[in-house]
Amino acid sequence: MTVRVRFAPSPTGMFHVGGARSALQNWIYAKQQGGVFVLRIEDTDAARNRPEWTEGILSALDWIGIERGGYEGPYFQSQNAGEHRAAAQRLHEAGRAYYCDCTREDVQARTGSQYQGYDGYHRDRGLGPGEGRALRFRTPDEGVTVVVDLVRGEPTFENKLIEDFVIARGDGSPVFLLANVVDDMTMGITHVIRAEEHLPNTPKQQLLWDALGVKPPIWAHVPVVVNEKRQKLSKRRDKVALEAYKDEGYLAGAMRNYLMLLGWAPSGDREIVPWSVIEDEFRLDEVNPSPAFFDEKKLRAFNGEYIRALGVDEFVAACQPWLTGTDTIAPPPWQPEEFDAEAFAAVAPLAQTRIAVLSEIVPNVDFLFLASPLIDEAAWAKAMKEGAADLLDAAIAAFEALATWDAESLKSTLEAVGAERGLKLGKAQAPVRVAVTGRTVGLPLFESLEVLGRERTLTRLRAARVRLP
Ligand code: GLU
């Protein structure tokens, strides 16, 4: 039997990190089993679907390594609508489903409770099809439905607790539960690996498989992804869009490594590992079923490690989108013609060890390309205290006199200027740094001044001095 798995996102919004995690797990499982990964876009909710979201899913998958051409599809659920209706019909003809025209209020009036599910009123009333009549599945009165789940063992559901659920709406359109099953069936899916939130659907879906006479798949419900408050990640509250992480400068390698650690870890206390190790070692049945905490701080730290592991040239190339701007990344504050690739290459190795996400490159290097630095006024107030004017005067004079403009000479010069005023280097540096870069933190100062050059450095120091009393 060839293993066939599928990833079946609904294009109803930005592509979610939890979805990316499930996609990767499917992808690896298929690869390990010599199987096939199928991509199916579940686009039947016409009111909420948008084509750009489908495109967003495809490109986000591409980005994390699930590349177009490497999988079967994408298929679109809407194209299978005929099959969905035919299955509903078959279930009706076989007596496994019946029509019902009860409203919620009708059921409530009969059961006396708004919480109780459907009471089976129309089970044996023989209502025919018609506008406004939903088709309900006749669930077995007894017995249990045992789901074989690679992550959760064998969750068992009592059939009598499963209501006669709707499989096609009053307008004849099949609901998600049925469409999803029929698609999995037509696509020959053997393993359904998906998020835990679908577990309550599973006994119903398995009953549909049985009723349609096809052996159900093996299931794997992977843990829900939660924030630091243990709340399920939500797009209204949390940063969940894979695209947002990409645009902030997370590397695909770091992201997919981190995503695979949600509920699982490679052997031997390792977390940051080559992708090939994850592909070898990942086991669905080792996935911890408890909710998995999406720890953005940890992801940042991971990303920093991945950035540091790049070759300098790779790092320079990886920074490009932030140095120029793209469709989705804001342009930097300098004009394109102000950018100096040589100066950037000179400071790139210094930046590489200091930033955690690639977008942070911009505030670290903008002083090199702007005609004058963007002064952060809070930084200015902090650095330009009493004595700053005198220090700047002395630094300007000493720098003007320098025979060679290099980091080492700059450093020893400022050290001496500071020492004459009883200041340690750190204190002496602060006004100079703010005058030249506009900020209190940044790349190593003296290397920065070397790259910025004598004239521009002195101009900035003089400009800052003029601002001081
Ligand atoms: N379209 C469903 C979703 O995005 C997926 C259902 C499934 O994986 O079975 O939640």
XYZ file of C-alpha atoms and ligand atoms in Angstrom, residues 6-10 40 42 77 176 180 184 192-195 197-198 205 219, ligand 1:
29
model
C -2.731 15.226 2.339
C -2.564 18.725 3.612
C -5.955 20.368 3.248
C -5.932 24.047 4.221
C -8.899 26.353 3.777
C -5.878 20.036 -1.433
C -10.581 23.302 0.738
C -12.304 20.891 -3.161
C -17.307 20.206 5.315
C -13.575 16.302 3.397
C -9.920 11.873 1.060
C -4.908 11.895 7.844
C -2.438 13.977 9.824
C -4.102 17.159 11.018
C -4.615 19.434 13.968
C -9.183 20.682 16.698
C -10.570 18.203 14.178
C -16.108 11.151 9.624
C -5.514 9.278 11.813
N -9.740 22.444 5.769
C -9.567 22.023 7.112
C -8.876 23.110 7.900
O -8.223 23.939 7.313
C -8.676 20.812 7.224
C -9.382 19.604 7.548
C -8.522 18.385 7.603
O -7.287 18.490 7.605
O -9.104 17.333 7.586
O -8.990 23.130 9.092
